[in-house]
CSV table of N, CA and C in Angstrom, one decimal:
chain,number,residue,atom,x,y,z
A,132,UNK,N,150.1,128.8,209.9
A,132,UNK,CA,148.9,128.5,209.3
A,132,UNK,C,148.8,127.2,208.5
A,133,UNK,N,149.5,126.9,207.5
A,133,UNK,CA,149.8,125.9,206.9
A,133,UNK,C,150.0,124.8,208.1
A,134,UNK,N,150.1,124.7,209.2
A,134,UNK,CA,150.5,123.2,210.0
A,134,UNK,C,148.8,123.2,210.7
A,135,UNK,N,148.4,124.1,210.9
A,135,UNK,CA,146.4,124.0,211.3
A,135,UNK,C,146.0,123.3,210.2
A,136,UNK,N,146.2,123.5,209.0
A,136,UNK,CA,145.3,123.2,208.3
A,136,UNK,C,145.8,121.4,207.8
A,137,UNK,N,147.4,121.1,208.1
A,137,UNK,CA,147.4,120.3,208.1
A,137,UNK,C,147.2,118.9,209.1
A,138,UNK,N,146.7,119.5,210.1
A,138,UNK,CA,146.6,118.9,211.2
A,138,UNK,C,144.8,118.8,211.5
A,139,UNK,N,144.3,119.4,210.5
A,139,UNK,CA,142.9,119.2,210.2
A,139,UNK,C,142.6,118.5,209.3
A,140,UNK,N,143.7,118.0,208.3
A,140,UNK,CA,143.5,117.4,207.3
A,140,UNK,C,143.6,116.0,207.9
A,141,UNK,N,144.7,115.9,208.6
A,141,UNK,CA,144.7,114.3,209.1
A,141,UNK,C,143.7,113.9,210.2
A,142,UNK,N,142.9,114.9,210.8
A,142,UNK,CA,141.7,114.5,211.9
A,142,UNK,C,140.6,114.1,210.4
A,143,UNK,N,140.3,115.1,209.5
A,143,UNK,CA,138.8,114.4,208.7
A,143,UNK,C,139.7,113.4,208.3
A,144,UNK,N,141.0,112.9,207.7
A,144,UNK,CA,140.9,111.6,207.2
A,144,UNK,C,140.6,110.4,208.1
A,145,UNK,N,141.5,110.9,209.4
A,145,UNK,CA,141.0,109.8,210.5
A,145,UNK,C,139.5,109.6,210.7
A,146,UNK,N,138.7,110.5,210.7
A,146,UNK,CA,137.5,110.6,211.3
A,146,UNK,C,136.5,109.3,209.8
A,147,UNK,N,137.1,110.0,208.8
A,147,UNK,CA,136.1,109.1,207.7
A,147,UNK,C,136.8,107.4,207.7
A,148,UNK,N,138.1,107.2,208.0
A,148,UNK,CA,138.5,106.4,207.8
A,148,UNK,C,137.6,105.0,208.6
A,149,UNK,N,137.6,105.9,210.2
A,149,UNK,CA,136.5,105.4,211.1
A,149,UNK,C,135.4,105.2,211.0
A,150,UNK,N,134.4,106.1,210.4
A,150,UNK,CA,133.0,106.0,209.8
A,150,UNK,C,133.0,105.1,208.8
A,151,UNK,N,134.1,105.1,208.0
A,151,UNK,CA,134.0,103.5,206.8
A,151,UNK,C,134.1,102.2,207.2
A,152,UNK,N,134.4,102.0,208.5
A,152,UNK,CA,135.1,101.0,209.0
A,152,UNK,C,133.9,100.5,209.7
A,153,UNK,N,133.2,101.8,210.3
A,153,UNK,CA,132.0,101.5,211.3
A,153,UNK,C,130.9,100.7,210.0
A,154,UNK,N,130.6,101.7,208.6
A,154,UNK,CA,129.7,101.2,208.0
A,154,UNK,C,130.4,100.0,207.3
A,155,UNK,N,131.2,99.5,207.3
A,155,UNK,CA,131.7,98.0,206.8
A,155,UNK,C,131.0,97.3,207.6
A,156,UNK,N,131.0,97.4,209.2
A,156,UNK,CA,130.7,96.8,209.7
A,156,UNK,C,129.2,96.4,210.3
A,157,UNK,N,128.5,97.5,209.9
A,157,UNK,CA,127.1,97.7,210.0
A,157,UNK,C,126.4,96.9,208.8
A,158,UNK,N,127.2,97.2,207.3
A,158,UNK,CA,126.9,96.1,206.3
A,158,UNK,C,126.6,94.7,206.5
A,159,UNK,N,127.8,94.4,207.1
A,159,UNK,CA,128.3,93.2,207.5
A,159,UNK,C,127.0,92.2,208.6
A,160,UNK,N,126.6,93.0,209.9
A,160,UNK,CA,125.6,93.0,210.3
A,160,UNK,C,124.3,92.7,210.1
A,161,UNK,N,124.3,93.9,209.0
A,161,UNK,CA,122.9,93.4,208.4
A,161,UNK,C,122.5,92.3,207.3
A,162,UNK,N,123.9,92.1,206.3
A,162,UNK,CA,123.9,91.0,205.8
A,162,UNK,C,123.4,89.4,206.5
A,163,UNK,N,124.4,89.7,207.7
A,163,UNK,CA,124.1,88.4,208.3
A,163,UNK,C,123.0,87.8,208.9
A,164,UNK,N,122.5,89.2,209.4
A,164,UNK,CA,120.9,89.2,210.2
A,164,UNK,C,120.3,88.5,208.9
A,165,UNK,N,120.2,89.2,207.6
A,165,UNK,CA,119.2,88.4,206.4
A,165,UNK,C,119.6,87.1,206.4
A,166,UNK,N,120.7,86.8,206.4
A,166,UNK,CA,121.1,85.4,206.6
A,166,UNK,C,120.3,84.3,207.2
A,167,UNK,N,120.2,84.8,208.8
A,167,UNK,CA,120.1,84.3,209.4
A,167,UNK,C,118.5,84.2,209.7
A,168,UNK,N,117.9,85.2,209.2
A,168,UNK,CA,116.6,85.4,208.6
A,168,UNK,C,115.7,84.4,208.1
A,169,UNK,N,116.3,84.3,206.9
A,169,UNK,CA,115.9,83.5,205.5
A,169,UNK,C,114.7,82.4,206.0
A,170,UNK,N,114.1,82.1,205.4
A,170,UNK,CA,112.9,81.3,205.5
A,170,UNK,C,113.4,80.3,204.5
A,171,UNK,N,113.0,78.7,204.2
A,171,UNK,CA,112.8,78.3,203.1
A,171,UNK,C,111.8,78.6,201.7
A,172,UNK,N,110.7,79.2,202.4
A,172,UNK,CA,109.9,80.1,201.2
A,172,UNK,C,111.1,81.0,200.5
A,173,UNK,N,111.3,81.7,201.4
A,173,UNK,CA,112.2,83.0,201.1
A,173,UNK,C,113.5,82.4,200.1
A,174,UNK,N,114.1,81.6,200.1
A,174,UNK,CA,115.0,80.9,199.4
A,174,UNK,C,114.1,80.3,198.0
A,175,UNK,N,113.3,79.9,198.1
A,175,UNK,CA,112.1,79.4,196.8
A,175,UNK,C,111.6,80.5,195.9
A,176,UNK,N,111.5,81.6,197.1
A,176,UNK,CA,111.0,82.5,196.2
A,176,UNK,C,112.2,83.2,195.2
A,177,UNK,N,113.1,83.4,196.1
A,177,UNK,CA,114.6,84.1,195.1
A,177,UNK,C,115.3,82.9,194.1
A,178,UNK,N,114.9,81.6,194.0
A,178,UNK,CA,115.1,80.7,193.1
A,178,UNK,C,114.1,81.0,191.8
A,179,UNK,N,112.5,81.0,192.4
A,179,UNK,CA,112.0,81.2,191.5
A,179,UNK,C,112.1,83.0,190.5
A,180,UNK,N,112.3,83.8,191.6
A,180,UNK,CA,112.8,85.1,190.4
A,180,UNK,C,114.0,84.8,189.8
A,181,UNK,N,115.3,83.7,190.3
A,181,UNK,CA,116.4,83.5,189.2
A,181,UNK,C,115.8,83.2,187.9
A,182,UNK,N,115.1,81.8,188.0
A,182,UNK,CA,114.7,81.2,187.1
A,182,UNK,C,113.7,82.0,185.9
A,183,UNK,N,112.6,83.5,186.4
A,183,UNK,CA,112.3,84.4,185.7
A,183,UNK,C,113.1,84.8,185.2
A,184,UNK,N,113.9,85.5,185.6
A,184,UNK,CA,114.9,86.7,185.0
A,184,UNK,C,115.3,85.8,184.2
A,185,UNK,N,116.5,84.5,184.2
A,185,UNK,CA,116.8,84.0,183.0
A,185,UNK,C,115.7,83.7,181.5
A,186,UNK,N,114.3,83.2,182.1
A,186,UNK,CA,113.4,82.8,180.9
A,186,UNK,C,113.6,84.6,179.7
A,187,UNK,N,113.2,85.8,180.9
A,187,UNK,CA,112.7,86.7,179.9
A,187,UNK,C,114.2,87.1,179.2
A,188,UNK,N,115.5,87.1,180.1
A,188,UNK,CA,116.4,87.1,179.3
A,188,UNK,C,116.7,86.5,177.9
A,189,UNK,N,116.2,85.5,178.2
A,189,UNK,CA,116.4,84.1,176.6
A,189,UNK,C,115.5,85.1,175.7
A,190,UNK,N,113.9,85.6,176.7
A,190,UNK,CA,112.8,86.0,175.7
A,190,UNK,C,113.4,87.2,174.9
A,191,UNK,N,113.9,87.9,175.8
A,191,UNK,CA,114.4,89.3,175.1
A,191,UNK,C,115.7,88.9,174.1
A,192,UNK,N,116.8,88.0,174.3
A,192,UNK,CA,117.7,87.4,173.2
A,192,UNK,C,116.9,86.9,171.5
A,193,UNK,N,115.5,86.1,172.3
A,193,UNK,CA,114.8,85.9,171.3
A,193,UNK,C,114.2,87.0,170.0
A,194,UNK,N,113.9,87.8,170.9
A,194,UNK,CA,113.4,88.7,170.1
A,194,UNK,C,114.4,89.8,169.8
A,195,UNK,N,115.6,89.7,169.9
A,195,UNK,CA,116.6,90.8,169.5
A,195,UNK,C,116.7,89.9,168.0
A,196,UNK,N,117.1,88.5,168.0
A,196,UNK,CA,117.2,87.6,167.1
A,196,UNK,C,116.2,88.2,165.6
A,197,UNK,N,115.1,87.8,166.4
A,197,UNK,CA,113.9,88.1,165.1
A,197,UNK,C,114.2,89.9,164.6
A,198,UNK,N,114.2,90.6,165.4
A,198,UNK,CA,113.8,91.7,165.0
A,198,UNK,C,115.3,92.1,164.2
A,199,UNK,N,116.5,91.5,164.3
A,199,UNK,CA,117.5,91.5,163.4
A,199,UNK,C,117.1,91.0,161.8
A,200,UNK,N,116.1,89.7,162.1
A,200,UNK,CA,116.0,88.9,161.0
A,200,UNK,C,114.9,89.5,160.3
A,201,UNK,N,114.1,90.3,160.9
A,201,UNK,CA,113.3,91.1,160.1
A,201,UNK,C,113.7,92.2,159.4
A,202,UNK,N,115.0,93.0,160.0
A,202,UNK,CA,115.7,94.3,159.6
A,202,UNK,C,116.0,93.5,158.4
A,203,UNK,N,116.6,92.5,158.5
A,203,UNK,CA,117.8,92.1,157.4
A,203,UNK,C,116.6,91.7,156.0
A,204,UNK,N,115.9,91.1,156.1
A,204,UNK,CA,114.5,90.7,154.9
A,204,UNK,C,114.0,92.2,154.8
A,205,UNK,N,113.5,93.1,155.2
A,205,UNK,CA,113.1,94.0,154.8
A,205,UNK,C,114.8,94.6,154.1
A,206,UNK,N,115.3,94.5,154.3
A,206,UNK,CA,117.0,95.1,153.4
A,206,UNK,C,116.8,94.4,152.1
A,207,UNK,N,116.9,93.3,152.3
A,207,UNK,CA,116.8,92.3,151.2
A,207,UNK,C,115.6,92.5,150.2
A,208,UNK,N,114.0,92.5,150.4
A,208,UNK,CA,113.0,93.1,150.0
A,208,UNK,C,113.4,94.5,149.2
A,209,UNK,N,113.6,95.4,149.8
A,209,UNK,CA,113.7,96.9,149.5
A,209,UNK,C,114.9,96.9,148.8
A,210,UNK,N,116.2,95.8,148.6
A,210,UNK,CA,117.3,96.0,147.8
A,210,UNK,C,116.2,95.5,146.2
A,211,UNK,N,115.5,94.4,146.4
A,211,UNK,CA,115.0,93.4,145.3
A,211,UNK,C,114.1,94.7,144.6
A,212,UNK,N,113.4,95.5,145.1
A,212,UNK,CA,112.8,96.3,144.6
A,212,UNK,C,113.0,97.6,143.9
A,213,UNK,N,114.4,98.1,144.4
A,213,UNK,CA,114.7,98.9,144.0
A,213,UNK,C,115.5,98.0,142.4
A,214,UNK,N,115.8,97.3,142.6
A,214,UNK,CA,116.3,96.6,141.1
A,214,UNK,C,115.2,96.2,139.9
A,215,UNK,N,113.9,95.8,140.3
A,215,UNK,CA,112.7,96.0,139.9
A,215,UNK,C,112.6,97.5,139.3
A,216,UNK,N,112.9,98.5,140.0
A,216,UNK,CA,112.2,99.4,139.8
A,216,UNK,C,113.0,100.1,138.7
A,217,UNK,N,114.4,99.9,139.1
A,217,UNK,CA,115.6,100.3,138.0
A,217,UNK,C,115.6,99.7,136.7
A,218,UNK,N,115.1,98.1,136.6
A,218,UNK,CA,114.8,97.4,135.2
A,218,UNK,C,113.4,98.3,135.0
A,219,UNK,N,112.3,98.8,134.7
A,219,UNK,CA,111.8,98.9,134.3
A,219,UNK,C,112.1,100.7,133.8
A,220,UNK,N,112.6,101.3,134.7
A,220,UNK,CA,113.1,102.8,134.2
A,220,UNK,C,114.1,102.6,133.4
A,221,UNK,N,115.1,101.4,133.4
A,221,UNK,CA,115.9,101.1,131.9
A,221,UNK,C,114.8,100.8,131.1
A,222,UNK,N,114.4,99.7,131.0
A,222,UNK,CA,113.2,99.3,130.0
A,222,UNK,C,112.2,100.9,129.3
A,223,UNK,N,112.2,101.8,130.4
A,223,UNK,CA,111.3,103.1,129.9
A,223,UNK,C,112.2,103.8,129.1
A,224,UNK,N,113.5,103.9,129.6
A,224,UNK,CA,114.3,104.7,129.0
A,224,UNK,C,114.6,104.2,127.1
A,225,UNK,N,114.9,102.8,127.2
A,225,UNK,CA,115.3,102.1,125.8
A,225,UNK,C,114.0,102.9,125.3
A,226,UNK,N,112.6,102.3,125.3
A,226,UNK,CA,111.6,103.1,124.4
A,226,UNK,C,111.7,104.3,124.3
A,227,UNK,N,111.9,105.2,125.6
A,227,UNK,CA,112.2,106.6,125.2
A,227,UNK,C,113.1,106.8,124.3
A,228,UNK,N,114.0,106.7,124.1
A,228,UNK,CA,115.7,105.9,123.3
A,228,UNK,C,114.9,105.6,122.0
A,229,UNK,N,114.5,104.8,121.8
A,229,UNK,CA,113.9,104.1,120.9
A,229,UNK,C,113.1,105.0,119.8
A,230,UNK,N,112.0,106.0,120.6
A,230,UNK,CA,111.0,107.0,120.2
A,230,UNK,C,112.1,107.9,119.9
A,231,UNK,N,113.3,108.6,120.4
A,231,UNK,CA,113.6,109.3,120.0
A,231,UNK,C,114.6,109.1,118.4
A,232,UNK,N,114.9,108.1,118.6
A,232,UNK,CA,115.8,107.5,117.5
A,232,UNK,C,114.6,108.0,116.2
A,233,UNK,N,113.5,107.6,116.2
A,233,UNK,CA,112.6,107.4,115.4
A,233,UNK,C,112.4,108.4,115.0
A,234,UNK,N,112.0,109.4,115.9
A,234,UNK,CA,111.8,111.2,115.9
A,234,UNK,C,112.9,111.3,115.0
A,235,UNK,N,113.8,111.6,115.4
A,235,UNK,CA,115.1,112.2,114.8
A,235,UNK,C,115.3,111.4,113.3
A,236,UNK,N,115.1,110.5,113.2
A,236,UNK,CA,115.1,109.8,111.5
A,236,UNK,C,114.3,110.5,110.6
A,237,UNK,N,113.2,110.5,111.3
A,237,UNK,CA,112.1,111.1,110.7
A,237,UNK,C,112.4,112.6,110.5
A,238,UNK,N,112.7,113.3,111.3
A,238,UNK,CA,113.1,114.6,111.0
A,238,UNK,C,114.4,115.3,110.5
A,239,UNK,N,115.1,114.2,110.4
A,239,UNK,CA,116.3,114.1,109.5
A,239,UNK,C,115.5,113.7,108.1
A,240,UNK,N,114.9,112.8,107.8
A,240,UNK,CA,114.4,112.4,106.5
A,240,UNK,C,114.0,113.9,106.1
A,241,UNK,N,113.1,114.5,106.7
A,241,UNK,CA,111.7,114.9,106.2
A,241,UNK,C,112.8,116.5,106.0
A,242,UNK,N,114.2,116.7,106.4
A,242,UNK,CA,114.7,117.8,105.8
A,242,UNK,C,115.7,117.7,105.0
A,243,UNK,N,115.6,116.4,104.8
A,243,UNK,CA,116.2,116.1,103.1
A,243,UNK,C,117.9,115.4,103.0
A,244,UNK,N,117.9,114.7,104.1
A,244,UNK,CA,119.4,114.4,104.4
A,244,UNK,C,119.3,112.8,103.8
A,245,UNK,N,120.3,112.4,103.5
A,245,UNK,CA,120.3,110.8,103.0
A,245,UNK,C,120.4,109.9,103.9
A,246,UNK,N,120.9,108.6,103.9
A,246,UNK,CA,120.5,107.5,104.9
A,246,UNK,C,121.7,107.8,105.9
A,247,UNK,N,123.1,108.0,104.2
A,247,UNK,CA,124.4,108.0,105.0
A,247,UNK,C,124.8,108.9,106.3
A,248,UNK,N,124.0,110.0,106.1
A,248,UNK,CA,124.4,111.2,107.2
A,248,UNK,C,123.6,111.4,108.3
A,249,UNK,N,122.4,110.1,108.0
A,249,UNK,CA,121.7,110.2,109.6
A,249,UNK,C,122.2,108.7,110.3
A,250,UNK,N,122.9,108.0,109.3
A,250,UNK,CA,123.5,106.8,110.4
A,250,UNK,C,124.7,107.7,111.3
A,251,UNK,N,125.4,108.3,110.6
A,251,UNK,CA,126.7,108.9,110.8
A,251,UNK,C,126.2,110.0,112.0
A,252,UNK,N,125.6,110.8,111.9
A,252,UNK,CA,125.0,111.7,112.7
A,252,UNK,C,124.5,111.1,114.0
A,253,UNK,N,123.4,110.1,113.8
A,253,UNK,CA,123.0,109.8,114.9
A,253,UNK,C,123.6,108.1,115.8
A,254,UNK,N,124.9,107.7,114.9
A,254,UNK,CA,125.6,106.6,115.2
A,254,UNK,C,124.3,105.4,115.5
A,255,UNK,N,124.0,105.4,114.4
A,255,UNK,CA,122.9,104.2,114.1
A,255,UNK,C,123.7,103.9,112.5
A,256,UNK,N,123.2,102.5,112.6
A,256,UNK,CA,123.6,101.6,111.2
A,256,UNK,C,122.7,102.0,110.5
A,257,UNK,N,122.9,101.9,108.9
A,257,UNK,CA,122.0,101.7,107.5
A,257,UNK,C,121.0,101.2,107.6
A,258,UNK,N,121.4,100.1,108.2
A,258,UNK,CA,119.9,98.8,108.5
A,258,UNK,C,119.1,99.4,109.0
A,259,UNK,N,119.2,100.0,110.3
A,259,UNK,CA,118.1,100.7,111.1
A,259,UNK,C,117.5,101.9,110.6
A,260,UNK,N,118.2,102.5,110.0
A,260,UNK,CA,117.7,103.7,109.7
A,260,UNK,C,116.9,103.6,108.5
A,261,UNK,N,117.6,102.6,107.2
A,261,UNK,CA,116.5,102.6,106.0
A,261,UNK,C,115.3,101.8,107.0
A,262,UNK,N,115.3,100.8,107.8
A,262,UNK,CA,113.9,100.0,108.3
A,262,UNK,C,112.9,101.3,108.7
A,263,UNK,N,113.5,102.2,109.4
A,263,UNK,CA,112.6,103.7,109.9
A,263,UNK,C,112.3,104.4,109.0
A,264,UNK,N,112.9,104.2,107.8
A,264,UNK,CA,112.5,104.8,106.5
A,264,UNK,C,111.3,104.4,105.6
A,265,UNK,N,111.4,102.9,105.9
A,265,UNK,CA,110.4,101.9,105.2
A,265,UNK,C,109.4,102.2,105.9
A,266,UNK,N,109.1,102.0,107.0
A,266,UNK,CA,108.0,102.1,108.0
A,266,UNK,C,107.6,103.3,108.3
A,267,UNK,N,108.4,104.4,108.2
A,267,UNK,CA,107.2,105.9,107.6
A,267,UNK,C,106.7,105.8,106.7
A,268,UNK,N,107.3,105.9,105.4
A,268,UNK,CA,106.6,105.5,104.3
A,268,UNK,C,105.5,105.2,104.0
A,269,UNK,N,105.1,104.1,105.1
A,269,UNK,CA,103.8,103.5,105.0
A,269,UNK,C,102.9,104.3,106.2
């Protein structure tokens, strides 16, 4: 059994080996018929589709170019903005900061504590705290 089957195996390889050999040759054939074909139009016209395909190539290089240069400015834009937007939430926060400082002096005053224990308490200086002192006051 095994020598059938290998004696079938070397007929299909022969058999394709020959069909490949035929269509090499049939390639070959038809190649040369276009060859032989060719018109001078026919040669003008396949110069002028080289010469397309390179223009839109360049065009499409072109615009991979830009649309890089546009990714990269809008990066740049949207980094610039987000730093914008972080100075000004610092900027909100110091006032917040600021109002709270005030609050708390104020309600440290107003429950009878001295200057020394709300600098110490709230790790603010003398200076700032009597100035928040002076300016309730009034």
């Amino acid at each position: 059994m095994p020598i059938v089957l290998i004696i079938i195996a070397v007929l299909l390889i022969t058999f394709n080996i020959k069909a490949i050999k035929n269509e090499d040759k049939k390639f070959k054939d038809v190649l040369d018929e276009k060859e032989r074909s060719m018109t001078p139009s026919d040669i003008a016209i396949g110069e002028i589709r080289k010469d397309v395909a390179e223009s839109l190539l360049e065009i499409q290089q072109d615009i991979e170019l830009l649309k890089h240069s546009v990714i990269k400015y809008d990066k740049e834009q949207d980094k610039e903005n987000d730093k914008e937007e972080e100075n000004k939430e610092e900027e909100n926060e110091e006032k917040i900061d600021e109002n709270n400082k005030v609050t708390a002096v104020i309600k440290l005053l107003s429950i009878g504590k001295d200057v020394d224990e709300i600098s110490t308490e709230l790790n603010l200086g003398k200076g700032e705290v009597l100035l928040i002192k002076e300016l309730y006051k009034k």
